[in-house]
Coordinates of C-alpha atoms in Angstrom, one line a residue:
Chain U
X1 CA -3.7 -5.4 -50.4
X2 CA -5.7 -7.2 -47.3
X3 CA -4.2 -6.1 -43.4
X4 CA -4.0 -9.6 -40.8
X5 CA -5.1 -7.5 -37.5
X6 CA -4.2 -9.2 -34.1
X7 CA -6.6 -8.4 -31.0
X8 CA -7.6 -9.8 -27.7
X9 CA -10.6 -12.0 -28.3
X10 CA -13.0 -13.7 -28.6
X11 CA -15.3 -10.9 -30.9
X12 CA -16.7 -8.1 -29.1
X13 CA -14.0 -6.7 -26.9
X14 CA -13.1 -3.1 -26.9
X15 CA -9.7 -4.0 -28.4
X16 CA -11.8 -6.1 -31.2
X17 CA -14.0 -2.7 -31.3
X18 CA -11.1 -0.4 -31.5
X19 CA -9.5 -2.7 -34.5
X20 CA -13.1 -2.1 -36.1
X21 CA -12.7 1.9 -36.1
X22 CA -8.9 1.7 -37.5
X23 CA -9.9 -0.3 -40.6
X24 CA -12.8 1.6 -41.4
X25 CA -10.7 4.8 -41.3
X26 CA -8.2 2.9 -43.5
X27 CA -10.5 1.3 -45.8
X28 CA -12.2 4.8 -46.0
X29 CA -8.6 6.4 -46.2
X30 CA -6.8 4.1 -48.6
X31 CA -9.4 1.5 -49.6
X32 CA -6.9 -0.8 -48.0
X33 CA -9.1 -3.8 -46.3
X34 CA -8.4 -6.1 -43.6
X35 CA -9.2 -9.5 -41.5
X36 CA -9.1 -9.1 -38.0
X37 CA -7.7 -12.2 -35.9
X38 CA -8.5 -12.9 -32.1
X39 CA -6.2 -13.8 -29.9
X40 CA -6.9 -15.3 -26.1
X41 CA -4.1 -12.1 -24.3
X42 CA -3.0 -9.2 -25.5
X43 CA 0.4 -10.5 -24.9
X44 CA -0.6 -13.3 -27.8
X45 CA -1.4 -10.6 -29.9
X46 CA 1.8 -8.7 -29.8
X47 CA 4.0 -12.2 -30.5
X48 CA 1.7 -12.6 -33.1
X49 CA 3.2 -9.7 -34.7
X50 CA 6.7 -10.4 -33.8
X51 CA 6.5 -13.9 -35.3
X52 CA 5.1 -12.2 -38.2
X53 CA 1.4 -14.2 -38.4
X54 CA -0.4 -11.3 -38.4
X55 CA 1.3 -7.6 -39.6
X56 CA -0.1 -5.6 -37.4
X57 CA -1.2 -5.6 -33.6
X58 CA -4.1 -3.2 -31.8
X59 CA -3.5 -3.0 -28.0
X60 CA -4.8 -1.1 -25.4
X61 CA -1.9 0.8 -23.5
X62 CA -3.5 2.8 -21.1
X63 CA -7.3 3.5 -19.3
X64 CA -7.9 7.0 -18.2
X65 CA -9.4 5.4 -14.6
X66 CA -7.3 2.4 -14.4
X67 CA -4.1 3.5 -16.1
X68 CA -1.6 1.3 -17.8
X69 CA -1.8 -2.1 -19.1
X70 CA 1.0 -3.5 -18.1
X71 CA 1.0 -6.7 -20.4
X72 CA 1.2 -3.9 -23.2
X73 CA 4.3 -2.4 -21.7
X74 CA 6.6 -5.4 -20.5
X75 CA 5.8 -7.1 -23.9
X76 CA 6.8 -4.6 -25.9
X77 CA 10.1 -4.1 -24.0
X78 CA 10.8 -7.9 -24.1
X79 CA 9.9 -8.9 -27.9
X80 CA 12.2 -6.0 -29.1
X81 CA 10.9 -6.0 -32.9
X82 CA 7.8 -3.9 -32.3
X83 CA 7.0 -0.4 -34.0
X84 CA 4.1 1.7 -32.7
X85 CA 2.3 3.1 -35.8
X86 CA -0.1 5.4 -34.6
X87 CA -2.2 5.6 -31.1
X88 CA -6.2 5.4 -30.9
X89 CA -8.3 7.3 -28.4
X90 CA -12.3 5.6 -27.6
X91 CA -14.7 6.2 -24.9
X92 CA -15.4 3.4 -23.4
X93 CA -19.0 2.6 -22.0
X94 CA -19.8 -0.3 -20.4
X95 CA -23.1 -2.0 -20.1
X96 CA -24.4 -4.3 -18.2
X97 CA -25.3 -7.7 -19.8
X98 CA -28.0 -10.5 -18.8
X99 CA -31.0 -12.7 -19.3
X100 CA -32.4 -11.9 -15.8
X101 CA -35.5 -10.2 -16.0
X102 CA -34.4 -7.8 -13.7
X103 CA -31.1 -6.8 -11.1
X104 CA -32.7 -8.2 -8.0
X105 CA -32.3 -11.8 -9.6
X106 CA -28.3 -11.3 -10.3
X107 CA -26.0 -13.5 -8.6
X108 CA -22.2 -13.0 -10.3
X109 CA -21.1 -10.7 -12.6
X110 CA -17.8 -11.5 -15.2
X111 CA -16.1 -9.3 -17.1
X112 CA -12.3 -8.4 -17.5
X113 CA -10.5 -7.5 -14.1
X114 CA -10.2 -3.8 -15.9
X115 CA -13.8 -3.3 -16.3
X116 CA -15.3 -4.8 -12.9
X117 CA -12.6 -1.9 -11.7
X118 CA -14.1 0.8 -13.8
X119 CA -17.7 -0.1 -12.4
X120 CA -16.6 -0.9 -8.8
X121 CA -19.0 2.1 -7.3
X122 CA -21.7 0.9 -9.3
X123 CA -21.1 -2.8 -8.4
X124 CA -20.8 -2.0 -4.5
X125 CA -24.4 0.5 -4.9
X126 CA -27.0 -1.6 -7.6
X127 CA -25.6 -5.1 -6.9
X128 CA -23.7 -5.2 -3.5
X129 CA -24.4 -9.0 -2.5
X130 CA -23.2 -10.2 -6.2
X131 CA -20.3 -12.7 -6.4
X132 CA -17.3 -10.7 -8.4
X133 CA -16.1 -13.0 -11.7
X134 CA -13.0 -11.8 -13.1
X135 CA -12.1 -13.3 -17.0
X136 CA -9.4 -13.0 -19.6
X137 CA -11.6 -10.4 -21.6
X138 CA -14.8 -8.9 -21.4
X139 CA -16.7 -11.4 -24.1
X140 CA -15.3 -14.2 -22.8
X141 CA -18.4 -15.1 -20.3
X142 CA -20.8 -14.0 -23.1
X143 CA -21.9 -17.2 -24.1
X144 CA -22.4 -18.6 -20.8
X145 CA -25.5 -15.5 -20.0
X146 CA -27.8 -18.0 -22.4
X147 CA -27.8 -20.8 -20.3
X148 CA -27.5 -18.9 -16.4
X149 CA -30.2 -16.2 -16.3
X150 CA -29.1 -15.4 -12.5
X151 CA -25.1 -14.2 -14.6
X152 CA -24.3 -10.5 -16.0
X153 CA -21.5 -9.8 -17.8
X154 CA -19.9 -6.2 -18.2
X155 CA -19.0 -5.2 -21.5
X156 CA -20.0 -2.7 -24.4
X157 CA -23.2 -2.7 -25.6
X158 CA -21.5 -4.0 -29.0
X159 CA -20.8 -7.2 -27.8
X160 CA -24.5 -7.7 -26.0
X161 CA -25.8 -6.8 -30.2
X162 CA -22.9 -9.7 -31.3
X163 CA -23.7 -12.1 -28.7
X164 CA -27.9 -11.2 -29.1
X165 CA -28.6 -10.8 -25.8
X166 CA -30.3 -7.9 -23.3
X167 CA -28.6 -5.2 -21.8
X168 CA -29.8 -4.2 -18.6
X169 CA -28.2 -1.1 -17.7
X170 CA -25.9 1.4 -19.7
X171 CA -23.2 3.6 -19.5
X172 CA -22.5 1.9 -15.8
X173 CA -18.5 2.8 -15.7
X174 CA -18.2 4.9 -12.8
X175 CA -16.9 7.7 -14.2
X176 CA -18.2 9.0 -17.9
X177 CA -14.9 10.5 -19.3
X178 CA -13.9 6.7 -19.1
X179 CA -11.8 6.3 -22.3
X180 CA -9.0 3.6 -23.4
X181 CA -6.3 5.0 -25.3
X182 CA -4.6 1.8 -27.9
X183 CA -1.4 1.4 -30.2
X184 CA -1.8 -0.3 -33.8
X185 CA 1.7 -2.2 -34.0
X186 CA 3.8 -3.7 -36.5
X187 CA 7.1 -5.5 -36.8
X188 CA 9.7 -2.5 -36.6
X189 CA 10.6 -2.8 -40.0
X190 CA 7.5 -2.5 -41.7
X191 CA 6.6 0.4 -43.9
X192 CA 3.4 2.1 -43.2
X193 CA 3.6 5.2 -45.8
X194 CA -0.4 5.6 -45.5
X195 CA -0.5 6.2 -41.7
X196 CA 2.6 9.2 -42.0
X197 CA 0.9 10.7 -45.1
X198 CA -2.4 11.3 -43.3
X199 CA -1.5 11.8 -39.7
X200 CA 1.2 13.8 -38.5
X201 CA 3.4 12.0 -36.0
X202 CA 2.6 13.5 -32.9
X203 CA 3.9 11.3 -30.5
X204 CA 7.1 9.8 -29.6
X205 CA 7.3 6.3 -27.1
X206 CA 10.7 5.1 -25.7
X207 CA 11.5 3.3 -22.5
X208 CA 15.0 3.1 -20.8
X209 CA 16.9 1.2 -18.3
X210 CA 19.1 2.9 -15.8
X211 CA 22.9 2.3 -14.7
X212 CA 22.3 3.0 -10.7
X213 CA 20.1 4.0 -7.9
X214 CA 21.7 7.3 -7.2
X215 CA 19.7 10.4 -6.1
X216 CA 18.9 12.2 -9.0
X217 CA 19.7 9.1 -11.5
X218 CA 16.0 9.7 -12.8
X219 CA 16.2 13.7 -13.4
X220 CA 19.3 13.6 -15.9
X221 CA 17.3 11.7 -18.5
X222 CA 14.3 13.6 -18.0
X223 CA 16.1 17.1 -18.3
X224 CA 17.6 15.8 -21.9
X225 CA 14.2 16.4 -22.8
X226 CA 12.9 19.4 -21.1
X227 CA 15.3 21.6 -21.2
X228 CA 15.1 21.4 -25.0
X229 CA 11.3 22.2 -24.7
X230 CA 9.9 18.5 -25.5
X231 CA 6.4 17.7 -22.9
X232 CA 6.5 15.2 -21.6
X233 CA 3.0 13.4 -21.4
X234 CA 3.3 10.0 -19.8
X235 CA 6.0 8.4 -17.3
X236 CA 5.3 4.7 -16.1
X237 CA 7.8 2.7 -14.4
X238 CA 7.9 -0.9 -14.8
X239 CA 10.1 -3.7 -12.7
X240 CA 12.9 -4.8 -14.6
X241 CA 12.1 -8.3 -13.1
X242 CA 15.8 -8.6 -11.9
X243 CA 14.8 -7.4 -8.2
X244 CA 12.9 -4.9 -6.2
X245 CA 13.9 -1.7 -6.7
X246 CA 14.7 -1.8 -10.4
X247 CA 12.6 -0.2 -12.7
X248 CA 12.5 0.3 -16.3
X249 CA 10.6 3.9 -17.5
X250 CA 8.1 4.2 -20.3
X251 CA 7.9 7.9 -21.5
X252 CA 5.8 9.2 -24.2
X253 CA 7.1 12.4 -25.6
X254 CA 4.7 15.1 -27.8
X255 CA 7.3 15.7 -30.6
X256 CA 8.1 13.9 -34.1
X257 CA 11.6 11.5 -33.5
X258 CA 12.9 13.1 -36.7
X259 CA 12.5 16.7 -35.1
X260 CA 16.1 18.2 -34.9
X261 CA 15.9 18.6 -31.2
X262 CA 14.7 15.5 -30.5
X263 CA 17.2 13.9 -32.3
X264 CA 19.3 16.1 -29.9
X265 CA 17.9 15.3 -26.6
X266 CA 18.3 11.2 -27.7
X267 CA 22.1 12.3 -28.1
X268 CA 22.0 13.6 -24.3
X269 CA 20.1 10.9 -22.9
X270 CA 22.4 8.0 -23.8
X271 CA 25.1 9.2 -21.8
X272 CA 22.9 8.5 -18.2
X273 CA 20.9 5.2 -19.1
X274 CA 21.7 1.8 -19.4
X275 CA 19.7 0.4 -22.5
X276 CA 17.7 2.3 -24.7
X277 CA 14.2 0.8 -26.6
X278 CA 12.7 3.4 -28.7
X279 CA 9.2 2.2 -29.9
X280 CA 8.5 4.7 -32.9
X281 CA 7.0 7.7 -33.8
X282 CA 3.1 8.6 -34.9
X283 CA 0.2 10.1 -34.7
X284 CA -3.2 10.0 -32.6
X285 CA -6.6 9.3 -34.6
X286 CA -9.6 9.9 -32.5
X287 CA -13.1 8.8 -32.5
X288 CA -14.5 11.5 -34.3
X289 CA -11.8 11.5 -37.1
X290 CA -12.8 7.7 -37.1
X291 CA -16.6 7.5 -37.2
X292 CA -16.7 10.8 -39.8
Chain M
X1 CA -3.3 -4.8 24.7
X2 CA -4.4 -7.1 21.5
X3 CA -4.4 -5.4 17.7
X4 CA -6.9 -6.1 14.6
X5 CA -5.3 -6.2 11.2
X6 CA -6.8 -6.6 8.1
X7 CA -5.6 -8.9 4.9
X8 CA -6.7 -10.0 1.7
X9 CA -8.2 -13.3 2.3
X10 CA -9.2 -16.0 2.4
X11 CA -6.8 -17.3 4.4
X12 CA -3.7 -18.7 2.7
X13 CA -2.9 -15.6 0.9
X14 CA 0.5 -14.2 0.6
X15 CA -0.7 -11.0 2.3
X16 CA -2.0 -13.3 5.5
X17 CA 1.5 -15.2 5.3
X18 CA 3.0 -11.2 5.8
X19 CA 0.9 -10.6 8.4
X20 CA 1.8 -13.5 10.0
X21 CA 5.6 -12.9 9.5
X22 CA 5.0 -9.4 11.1
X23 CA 2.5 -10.4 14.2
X24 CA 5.5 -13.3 14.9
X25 CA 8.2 -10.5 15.3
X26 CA 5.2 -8.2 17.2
X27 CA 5.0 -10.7 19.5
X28 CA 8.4 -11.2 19.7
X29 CA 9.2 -7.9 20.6
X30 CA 7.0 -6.2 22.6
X31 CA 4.7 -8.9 23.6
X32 CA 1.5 -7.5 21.8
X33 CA -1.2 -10.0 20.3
X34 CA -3.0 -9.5 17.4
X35 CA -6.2 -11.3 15.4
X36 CA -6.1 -11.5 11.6
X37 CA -9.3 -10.3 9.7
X38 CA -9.8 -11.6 6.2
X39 CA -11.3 -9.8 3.7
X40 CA -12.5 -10.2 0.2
X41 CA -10.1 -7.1 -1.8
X42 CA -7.4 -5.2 -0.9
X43 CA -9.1 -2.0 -1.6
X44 CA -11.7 -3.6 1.8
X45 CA -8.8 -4.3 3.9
X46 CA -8.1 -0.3 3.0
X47 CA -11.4 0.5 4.2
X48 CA -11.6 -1.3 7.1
X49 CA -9.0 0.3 8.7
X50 CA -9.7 4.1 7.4
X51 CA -13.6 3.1 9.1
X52 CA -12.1 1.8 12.5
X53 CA -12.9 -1.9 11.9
X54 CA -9.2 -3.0 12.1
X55 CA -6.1 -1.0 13.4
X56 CA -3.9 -2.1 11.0
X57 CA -4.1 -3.8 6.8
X58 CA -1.3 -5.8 5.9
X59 CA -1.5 -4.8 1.9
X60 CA 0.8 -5.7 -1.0
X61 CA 2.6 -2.6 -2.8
X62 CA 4.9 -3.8 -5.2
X63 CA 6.0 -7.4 -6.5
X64 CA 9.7 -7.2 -8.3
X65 CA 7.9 -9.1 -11.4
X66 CA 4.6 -7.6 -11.9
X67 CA 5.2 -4.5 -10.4
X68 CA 2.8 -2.0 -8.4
X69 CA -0.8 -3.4 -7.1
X70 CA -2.2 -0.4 -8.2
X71 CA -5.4 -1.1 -5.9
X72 CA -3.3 -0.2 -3.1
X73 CA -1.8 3.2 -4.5
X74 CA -5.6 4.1 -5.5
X75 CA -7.3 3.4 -2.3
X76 CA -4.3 4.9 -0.2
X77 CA -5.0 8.3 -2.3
X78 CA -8.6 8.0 -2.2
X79 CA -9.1 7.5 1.3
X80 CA -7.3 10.3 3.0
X81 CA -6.7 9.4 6.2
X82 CA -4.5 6.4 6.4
X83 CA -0.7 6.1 7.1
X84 CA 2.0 3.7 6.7
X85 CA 3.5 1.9 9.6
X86 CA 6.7 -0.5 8.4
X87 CA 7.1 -2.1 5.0
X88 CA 7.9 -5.6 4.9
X89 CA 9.6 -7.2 2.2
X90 CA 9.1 -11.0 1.4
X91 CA 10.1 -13.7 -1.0
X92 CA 7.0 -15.0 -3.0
X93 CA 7.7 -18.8 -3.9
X94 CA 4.4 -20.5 -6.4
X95 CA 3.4 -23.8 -6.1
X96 CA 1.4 -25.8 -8.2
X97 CA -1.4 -27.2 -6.0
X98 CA -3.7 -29.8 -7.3
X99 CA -5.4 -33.4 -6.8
X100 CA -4.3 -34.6 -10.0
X101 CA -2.4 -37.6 -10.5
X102 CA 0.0 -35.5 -12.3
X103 CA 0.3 -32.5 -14.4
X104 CA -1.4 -34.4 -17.8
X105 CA -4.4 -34.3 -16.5
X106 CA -4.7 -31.0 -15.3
X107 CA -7.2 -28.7 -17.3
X108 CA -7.4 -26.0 -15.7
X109 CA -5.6 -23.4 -13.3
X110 CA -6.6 -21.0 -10.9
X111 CA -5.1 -18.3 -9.3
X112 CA -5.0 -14.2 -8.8
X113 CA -4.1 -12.3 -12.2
X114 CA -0.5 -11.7 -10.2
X115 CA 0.2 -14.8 -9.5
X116 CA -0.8 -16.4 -12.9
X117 CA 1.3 -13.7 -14.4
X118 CA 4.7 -14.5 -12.2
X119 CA 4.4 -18.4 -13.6
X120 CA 3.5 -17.6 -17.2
X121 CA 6.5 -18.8 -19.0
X122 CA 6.1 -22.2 -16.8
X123 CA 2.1 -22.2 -17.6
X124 CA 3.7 -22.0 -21.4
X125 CA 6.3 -24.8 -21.0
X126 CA 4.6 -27.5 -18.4
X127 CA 1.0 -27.2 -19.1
X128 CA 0.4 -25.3 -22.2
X129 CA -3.1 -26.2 -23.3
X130 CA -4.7 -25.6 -19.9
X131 CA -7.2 -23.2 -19.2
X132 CA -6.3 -20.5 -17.1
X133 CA -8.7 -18.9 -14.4
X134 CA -8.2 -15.7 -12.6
X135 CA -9.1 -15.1 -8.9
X136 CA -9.6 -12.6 -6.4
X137 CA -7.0 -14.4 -4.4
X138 CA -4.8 -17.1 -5.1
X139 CA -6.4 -18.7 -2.4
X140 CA -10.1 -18.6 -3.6
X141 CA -10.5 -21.9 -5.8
X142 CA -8.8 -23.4 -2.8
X143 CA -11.6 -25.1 -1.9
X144 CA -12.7 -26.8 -5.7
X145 CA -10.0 -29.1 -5.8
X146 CA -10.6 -31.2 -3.4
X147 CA -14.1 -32.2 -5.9
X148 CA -12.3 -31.9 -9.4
X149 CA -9.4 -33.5 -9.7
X150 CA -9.2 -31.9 -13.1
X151 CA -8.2 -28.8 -11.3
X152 CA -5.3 -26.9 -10.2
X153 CA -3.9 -23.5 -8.3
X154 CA -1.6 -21.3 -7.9
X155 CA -0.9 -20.2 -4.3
X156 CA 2.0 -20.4 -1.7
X157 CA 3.2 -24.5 -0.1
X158 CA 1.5 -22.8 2.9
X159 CA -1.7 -22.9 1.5
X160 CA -1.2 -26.1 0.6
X161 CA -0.8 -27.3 4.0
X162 CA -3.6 -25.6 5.6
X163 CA -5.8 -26.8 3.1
X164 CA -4.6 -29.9 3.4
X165 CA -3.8 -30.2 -0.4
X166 CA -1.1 -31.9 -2.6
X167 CA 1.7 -29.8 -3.6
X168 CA 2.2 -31.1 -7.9
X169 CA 5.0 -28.7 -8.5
X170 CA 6.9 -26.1 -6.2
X171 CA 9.1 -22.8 -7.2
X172 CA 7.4 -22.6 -10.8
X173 CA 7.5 -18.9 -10.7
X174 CA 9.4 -17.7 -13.6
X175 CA 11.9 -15.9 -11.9
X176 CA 13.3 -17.2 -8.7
X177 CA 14.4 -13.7 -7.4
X178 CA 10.5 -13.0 -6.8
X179 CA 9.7 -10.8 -4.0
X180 CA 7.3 -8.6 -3.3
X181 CA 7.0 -5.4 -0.7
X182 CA 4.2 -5.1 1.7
X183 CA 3.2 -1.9 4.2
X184 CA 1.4 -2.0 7.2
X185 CA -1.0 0.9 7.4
X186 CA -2.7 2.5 10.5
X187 CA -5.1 5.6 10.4
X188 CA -3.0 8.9 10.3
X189 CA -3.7 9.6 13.8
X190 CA -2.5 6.4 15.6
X191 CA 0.6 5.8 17.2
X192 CA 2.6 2.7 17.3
X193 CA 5.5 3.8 19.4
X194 CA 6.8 0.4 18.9
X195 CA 7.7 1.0 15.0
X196 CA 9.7 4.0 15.8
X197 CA 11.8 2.3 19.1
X198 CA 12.5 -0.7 16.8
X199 CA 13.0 0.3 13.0
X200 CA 15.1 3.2 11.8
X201 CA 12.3 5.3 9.7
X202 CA 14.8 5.2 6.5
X203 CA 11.6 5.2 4.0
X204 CA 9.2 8.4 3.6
X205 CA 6.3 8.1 1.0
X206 CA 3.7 10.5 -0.7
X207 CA 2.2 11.4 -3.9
X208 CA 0.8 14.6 -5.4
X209 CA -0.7 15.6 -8.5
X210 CA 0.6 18.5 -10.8
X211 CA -1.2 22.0 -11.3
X212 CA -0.3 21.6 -15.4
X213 CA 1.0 19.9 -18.2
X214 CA 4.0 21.5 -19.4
X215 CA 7.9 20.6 -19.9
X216 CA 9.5 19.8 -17.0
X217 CA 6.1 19.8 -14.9
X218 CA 7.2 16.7 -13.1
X219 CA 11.3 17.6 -13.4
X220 CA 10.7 20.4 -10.6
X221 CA 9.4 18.7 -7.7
X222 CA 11.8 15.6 -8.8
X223 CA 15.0 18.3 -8.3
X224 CA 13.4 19.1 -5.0
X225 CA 14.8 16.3 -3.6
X226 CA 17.5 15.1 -6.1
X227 CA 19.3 18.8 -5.0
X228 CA 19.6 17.8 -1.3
X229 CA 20.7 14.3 -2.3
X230 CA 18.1 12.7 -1.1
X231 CA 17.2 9.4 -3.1
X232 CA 14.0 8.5 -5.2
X233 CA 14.1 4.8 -4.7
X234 CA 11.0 4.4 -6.6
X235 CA 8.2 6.4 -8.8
X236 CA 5.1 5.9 -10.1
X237 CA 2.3 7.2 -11.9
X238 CA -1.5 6.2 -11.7
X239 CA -4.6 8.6 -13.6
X240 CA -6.0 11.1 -11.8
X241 CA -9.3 9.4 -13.0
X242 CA -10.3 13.5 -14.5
X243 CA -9.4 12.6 -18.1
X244 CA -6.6 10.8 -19.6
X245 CA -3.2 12.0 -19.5
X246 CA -3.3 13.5 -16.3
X247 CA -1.4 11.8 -13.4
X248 CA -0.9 11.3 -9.3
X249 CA 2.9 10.5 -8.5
X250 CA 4.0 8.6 -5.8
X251 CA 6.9 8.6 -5.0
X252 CA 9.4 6.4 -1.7
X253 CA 12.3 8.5 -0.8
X254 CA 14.8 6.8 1.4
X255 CA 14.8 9.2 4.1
X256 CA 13.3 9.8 7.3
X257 CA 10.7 12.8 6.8
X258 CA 11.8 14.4 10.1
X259 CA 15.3 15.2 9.1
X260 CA 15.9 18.6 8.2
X261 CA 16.7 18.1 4.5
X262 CA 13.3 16.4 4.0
X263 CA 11.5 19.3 5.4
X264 CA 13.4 21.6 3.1
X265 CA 12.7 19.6 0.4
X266 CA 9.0 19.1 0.8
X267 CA 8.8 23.3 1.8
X268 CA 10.3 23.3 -2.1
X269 CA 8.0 20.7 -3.6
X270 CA 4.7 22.7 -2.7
X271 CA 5.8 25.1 -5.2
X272 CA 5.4 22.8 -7.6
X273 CA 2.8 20.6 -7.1
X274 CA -1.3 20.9 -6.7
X275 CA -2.4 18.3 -4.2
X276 CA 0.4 16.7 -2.1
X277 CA -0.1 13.6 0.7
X278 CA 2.3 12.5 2.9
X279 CA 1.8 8.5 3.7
X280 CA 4.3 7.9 6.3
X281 CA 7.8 7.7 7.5
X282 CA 8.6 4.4 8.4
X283 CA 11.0 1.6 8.6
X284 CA 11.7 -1.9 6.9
X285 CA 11.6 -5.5 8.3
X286 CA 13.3 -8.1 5.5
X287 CA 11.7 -11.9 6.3
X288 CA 15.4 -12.6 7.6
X289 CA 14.8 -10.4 11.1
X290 CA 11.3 -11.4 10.8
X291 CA 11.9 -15.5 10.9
X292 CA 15.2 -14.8 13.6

């Protein structure tokens, strides 16, 4: 059996490196292989699932210094077909990426609007006159640095090894517990029986709608879930796009959906929230489970 | 008396076009003058003020489509010392601005990442093997059409005219009910009397961060005010940048801070909570008093 992997391209992104570590711990796991397939936005990816080109879908979901990606979120709420099979924690270390012999000859930097914010300090400190570039992904400027020795490009020292060219300077991301959690997604009816049987499901995702803007509309749906014990570990509002002021909540939950009292608290929060989307249940690999 | 307030620029931007709207109805009112400042990020206009530069940033919070700029949310936590003055809410209408005989020969569009988001279904339908070029602004690649005629942007009819550029398509934003909410933001210490004798304060907003992750962490300081009927008209979560899965929370209330209830409700909250900053009590201008 051969996996078709969807990821924001071209090769050497972090969500191209992040598809790398899942198939090796599958291959490894299952001796299941699989053929990764880049796509030009992470939204692309996700209807690539949904329209069933590729079976399965790695995304980034949220940075720990720049928070959510909202493409992630409002795509999965709008294709409405989507499964979350299990989530991926990886550092993420960003290097800096040119032909110029040294920093003092840099004029622009490029790199995904995500990473220029993860090394803005950096940025404003080694290279404060530079002219800012933001792309469509970290790799996409990559083959421009052959031909413009005065460009740098930030993006993981990976890509400079794909691409062959220098790095000048490592591990420039402001902050070094900098690390990218992503979802590996399928079509909500695909079966999976290798990612239950060797990860627990851990994790719970849902997002809801609600009926009115009353005080307290919010705490009702929330309390369904505390007050039956069940931590809550991420809230994230998103518009609903119909107009200001209406939001639709993301809410990851640290419980199995099959748990009994999970199953209770989704009874209880029905009766306070407009429409209900729940995005699956699974569990967490991380790096070092991955590269063992 | 004659104020300084920062923007994104250049000029052209939606966020000058807000400050424009609300020096019109300063001037209006109270007969004060003011000179916009341009500058290159949001997070910049931020700074400026919080360093004395400017008295005032016009910045974009929240667009009904794509949601919160979470530049602003960051810098307003980071820097410490700033407050909000009036929010300002205003319809955001795209047009397609470009030298091109017509749309088949456009190859390529610029804008801002917010902007190119808001018009991606019509990017999809109208011009769907473009190239698409995000921006600092949406007024930043301005300037290159008037060379390539291969070229387009996305930015407001405004822009147009004061770039003296053809307008190819107007209202291609995807959904026509776009708006998005700007504040005006002071230092903490300065007084505007003129906000307070001429807007109601009916908006209060702050954010804190949370001493631990366990059930119902964030349901307790929610209750604080839900219990004294005093309505969360919008939340939001951004990383504390420490490690992932630990969150600040904003949080609007639609209260004035000075009311009795709101002062029982934040004595409540500090229970609760770690770090807690107040932003502001302030009032709202729609464009509809603004263009009167």
């Amino acid at each position: 059996m051969s996996l078709s992997i969807a990821h924001l391209g071209p090769p050497g992104t972090y969500a191209e490196q992040a598809a790398v570590l899942y198939v090796n711990w599958l291959t490894k796991t299952t001796g299941t292989e699989a053929t990764l397939c880049p796509y030009p936005s992470i939204a692309q990816s996700l209807q690539a699932v949904a329209a069933g080109k590729t079976q399965l879908a790695v995304v980034p979901v949220e940075n720990s210094i720049e928070g959510s990606v909202t493409m992630t979120m409002d795509a999965l709420w709008q294709l409405d077909s989507l499964q979350i099979q299990l989530a991926l924690v990886m550092p993420i270390v960003h290097s800096l990426i040119s032909g110029a012999s040294g920093l003092d000859t840099i004029e622009k930097v490029y790199s995904h609007p995500q990473a220029l914010a993860q090394c803005q300090n950096w940025l404003g400190q080694s290279l404060p006159n530079v002219q800012i570039i933001p792309n469509n992904s970290t790799t996409e400027a990559l083959q421009l640095l052959k031909q413009d020795l005065t460009a740098a490009a930030i993006a993981s020292s990976r890509a400079a090894q794909l691409y062959n060219l220098p790095i000048l300077a490592q591990g420039i991301n402001d902050y070094p517990e900098n690390c990218t959690r992503f979802w590996v997604v399928s079509q909500n009816n695909a079966k999976f029986e290798y990612h239950i049987n060797n990860l627990n499901p851990t994790y719970s995702s849902l997002a809801f709608s609600l009926p009115a803007n009353i005080p307290g509309a919010l705490i009702k749906p929330l309390q369904a879930f505390a007050e039956l014990g069940i931590n809550l570990s991420r809230i994230e509002s998103r518009p609903t796009k119909r107009s200001l002021g209406e939001y639709v909540f993301f809410l990851d939950l640290e419980t199995d959906i099959q748990q009994p009292k999970m199953q209770s608290a989704l009874a209880d929060l029905i009766e306070y929230i407009e429409i209900l989307k729940i995005f699956g249940t699974y569990g967490v690999l991380s790096v070092n489970t991955l590269e063992s």
